[in-house]
PDB file of C-alpha atoms in Angstrom:
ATOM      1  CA  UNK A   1     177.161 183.815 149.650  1.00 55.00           C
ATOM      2  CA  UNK A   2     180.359 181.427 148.968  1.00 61.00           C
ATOM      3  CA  UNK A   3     182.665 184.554 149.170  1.00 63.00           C
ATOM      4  CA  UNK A   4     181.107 186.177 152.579  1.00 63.00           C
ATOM      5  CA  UNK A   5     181.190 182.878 154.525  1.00 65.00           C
ATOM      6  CA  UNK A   6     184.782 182.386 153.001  1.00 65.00           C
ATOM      7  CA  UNK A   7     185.597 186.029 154.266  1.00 66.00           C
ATOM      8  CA  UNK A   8     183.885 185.433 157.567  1.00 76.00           C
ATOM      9  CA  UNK A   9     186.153 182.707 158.059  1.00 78.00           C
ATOM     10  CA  UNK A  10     188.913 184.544 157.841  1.00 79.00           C
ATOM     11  CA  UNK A  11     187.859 187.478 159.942  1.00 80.00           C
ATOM     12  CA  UNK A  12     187.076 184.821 162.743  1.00 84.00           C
ATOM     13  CA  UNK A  13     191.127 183.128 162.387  1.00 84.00           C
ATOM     14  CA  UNK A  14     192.338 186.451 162.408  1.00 84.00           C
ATOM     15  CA  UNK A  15     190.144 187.834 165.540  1.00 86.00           C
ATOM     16  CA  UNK A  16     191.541 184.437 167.120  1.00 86.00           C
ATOM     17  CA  UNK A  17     195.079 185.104 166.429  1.00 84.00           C
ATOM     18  CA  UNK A  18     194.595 188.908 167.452  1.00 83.00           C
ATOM     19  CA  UNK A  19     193.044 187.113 170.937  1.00 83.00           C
ATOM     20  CA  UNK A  20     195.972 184.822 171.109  1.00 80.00           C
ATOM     21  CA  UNK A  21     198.790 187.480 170.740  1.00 74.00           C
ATOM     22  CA  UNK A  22     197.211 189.785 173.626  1.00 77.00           C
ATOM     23  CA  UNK A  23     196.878 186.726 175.592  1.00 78.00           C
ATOM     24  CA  UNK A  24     200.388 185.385 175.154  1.00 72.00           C
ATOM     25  CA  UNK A  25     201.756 188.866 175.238  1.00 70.00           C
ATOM     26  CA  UNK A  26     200.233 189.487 178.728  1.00 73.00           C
ATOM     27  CA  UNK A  27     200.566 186.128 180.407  1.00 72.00           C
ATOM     28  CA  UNK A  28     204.441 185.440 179.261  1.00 70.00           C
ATOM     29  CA  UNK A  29     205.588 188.816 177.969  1.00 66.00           C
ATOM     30  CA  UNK A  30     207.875 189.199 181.225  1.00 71.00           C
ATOM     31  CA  UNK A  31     209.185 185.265 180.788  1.00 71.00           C
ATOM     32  CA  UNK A  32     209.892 186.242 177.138  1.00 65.00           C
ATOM     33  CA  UNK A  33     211.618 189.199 178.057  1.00 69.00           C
ATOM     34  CA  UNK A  34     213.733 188.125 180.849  1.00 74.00           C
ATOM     35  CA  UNK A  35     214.561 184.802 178.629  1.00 73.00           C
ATOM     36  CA  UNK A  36     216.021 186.959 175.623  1.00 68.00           C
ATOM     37  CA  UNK A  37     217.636 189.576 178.054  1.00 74.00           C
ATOM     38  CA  UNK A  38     219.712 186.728 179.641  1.00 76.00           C
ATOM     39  CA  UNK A  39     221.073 185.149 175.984  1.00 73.00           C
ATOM     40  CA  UNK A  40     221.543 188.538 175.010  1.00 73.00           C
ATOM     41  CA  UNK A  41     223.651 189.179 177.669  1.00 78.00           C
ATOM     42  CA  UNK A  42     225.463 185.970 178.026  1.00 74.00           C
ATOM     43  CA  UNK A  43     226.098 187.066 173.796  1.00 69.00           C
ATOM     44  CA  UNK A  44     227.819 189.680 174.767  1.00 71.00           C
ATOM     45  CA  UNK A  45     229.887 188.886 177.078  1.00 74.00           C
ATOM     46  CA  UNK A  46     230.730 185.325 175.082  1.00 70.00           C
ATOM     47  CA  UNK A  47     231.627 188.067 171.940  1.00 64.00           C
ATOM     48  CA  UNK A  48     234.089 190.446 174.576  1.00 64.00           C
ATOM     49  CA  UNK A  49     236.105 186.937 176.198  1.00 62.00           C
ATOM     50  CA  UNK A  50     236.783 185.296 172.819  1.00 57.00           C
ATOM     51  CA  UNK A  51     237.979 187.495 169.464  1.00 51.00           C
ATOM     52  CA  UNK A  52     237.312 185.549 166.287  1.00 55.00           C
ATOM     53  CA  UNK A  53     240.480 183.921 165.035  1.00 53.00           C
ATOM     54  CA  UNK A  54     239.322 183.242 161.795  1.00 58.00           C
ATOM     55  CA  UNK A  55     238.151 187.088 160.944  1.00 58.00           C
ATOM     56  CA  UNK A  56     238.134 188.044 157.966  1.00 61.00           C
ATOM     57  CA  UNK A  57     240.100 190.914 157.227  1.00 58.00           C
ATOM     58  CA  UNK A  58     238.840 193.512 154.605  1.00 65.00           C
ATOM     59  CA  UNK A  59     240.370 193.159 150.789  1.00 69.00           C
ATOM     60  CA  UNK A  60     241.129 197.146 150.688  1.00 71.00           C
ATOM     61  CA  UNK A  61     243.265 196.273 154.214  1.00 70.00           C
ATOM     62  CA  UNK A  62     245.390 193.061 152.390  1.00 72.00           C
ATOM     63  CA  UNK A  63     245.480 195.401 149.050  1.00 77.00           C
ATOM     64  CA  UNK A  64     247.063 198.533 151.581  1.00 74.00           C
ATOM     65  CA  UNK A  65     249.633 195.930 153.385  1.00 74.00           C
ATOM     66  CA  UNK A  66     250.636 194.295 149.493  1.00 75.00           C
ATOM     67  CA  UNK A  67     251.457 198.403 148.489  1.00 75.00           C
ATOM     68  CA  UNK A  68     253.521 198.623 151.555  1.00 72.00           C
ATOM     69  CA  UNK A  69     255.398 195.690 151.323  1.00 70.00           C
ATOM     70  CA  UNK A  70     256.179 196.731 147.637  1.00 72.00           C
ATOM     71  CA  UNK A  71     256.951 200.106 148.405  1.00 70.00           C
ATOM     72  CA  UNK A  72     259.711 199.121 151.072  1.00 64.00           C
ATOM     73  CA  UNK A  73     261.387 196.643 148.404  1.00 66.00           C
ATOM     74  CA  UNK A  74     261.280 199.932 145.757  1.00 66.00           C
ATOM     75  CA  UNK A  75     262.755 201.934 148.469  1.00 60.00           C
ATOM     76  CA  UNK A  76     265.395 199.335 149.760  1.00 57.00           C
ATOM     77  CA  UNK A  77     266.258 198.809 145.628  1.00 57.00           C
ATOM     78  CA  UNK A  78     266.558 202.576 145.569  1.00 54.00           C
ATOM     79  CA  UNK A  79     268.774 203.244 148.981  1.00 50.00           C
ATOM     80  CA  UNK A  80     271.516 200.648 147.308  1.00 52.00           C
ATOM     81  CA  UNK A  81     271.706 202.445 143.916  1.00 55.00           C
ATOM     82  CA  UNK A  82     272.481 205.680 145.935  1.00 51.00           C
ATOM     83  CA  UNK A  83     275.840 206.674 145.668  1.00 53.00           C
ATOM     84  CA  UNK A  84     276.139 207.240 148.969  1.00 51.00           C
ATOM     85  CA  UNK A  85     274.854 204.134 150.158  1.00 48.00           C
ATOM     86  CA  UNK A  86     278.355 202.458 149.246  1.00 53.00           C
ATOM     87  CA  UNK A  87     280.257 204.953 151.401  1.00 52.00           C
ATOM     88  CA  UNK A  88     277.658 204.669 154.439  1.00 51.00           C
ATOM     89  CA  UNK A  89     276.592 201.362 154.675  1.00 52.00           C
ATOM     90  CA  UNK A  90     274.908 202.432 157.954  1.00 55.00           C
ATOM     91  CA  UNK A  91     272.672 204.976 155.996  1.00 55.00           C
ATOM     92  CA  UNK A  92     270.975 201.826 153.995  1.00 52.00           C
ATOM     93  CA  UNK A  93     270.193 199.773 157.242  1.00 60.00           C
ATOM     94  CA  UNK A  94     268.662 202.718 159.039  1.00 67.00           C
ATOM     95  CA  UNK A  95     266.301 203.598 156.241  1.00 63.00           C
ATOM     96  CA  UNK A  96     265.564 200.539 155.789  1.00 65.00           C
ATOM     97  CA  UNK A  97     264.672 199.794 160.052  1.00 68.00           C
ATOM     98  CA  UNK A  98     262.741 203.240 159.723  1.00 68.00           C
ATOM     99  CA  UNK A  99     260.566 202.435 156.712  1.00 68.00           C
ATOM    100  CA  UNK A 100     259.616 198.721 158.076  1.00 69.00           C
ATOM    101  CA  UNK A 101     258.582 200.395 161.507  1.00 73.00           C
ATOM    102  CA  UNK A 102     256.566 202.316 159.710  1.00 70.00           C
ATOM    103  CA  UNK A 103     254.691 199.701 157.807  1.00 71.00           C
ATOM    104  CA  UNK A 104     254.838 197.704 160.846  1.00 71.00           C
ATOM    105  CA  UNK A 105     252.999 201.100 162.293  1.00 73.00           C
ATOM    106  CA  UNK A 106     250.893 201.283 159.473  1.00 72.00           C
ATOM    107  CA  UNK A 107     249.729 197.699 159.202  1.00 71.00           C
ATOM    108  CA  UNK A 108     248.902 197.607 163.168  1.00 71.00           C
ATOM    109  CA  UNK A 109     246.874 200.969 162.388  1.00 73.00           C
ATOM    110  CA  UNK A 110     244.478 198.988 159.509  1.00 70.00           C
ATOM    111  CA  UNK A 111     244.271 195.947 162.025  1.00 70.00           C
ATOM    112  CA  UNK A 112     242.859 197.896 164.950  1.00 71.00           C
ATOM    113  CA  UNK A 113     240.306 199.998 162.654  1.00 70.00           C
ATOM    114  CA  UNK A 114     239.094 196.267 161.487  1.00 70.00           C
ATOM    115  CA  UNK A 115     238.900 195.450 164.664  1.00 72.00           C
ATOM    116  CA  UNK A 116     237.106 198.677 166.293  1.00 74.00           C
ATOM    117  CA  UNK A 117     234.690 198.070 162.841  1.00 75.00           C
ATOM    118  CA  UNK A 118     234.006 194.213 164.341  1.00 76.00           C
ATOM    119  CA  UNK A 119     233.364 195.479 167.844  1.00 77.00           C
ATOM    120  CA  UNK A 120     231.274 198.571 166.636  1.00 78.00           C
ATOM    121  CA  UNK A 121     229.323 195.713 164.154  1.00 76.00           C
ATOM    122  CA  UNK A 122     228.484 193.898 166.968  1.00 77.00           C
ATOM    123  CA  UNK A 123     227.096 196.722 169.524  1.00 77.00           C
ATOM    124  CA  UNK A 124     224.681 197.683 166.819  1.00 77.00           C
ATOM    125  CA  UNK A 125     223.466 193.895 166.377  1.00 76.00           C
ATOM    126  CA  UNK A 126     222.897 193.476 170.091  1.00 75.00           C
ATOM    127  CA  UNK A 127     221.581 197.014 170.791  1.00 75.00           C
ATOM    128  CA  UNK A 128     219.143 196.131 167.351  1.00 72.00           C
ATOM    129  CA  UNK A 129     217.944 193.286 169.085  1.00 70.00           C
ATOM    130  CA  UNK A 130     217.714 194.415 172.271  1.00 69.00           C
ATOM    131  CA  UNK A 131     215.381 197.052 170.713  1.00 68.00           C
ATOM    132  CA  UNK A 132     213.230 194.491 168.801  1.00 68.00           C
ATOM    133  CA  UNK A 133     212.980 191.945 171.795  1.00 65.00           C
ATOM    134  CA  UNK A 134     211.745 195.175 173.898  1.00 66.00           C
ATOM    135  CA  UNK A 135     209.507 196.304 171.057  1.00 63.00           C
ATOM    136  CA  UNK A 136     207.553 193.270 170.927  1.00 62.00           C
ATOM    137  CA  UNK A 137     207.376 192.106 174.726  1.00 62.00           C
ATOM    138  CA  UNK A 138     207.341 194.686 177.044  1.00 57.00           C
ATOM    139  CA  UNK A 139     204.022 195.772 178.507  1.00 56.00           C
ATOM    140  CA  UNK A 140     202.930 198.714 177.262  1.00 55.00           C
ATOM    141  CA  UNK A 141     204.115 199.237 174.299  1.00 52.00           C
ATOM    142  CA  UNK A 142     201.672 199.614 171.052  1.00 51.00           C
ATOM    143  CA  UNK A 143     200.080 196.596 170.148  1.00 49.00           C
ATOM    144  CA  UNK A 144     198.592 197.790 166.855  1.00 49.00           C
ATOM    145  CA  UNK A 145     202.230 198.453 165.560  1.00 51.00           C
ATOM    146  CA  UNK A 146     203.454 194.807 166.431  1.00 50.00           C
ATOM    147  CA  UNK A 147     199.769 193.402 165.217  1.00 49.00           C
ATOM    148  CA  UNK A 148     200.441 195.441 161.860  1.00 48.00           C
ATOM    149  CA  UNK A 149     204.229 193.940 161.555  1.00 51.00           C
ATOM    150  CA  UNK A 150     202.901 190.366 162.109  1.00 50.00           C
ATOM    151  CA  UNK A 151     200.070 190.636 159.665  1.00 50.00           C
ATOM    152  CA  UNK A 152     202.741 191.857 157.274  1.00 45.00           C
TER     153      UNK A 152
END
């Protein structure tokens, strides 16, 4: 008898949960909704005005820059043992501008893809949120599938 009045209890909290979440749901869905649409927004926008000064930039992207800074001191080492490069001074100082454009190239290249990774990390946060808020609050969407996650 202990165990079916102890179960009946918890049928009865559970029923009145279940009666609370339609309730709330259908009185103050649409305040919920419109509440979390507007921070979500204003998030978004506050993400496009300001970019994150202190970002972090990814290890392989420091490790990539280190190579190329080495690699121009192997090649500048390299130009001066040239025989050439004592008759045409000129020769040394143009390889030398034309290998530090291009790891000037390259390192703008790995700071844009971090940056386009940032941007394309926070459009599937928002859009992932968006979706849950809309999941959970709209009218008309299944009930038993949000009862079943809360229960969870």
């Amino acid at each position: 008898p202990k165990k079916i009045s102890i179960y009946n209890e918890e049928m009865i909290v559970a029923r009145c949960f279940i009666g609370f979440l339609i309730f709330s749901r259908k009185s103050l869905g649409k305040t919920f909704k419109v509440t979390l649409d507007g921070r979500m927004e204003s998030i978004q926008e506050e993400s496009q005005q300001f970019s994150n000064p202190n970002e972090v930039v990814p290890p392989e992207s420091n490790e990539q820059q280190r190579l190329l800074r080495i690699s121009l001191r192997i090649c500048g080492t390299v130009v001066e043992s040239l025989p050439t490069a004592r008759c045409t001074p000129k020769c040394e100082k143009t390889v030398q501008a034309l290998l530090c454009r291009n790891l000037n190239v390259k390192s703008a290249t790995l700071l844009n893809a971090t940056s386009s990774r940032r941007i394309r990390l926070q459009d599937d946060i928002v859009t992932g949120f968006h979706f849950s808020v809309s999941e959970r609050f709209v009218p008309g969407c299944t009930l038993k599938a949000s009862i079943v996650e809360l229960i969870r």
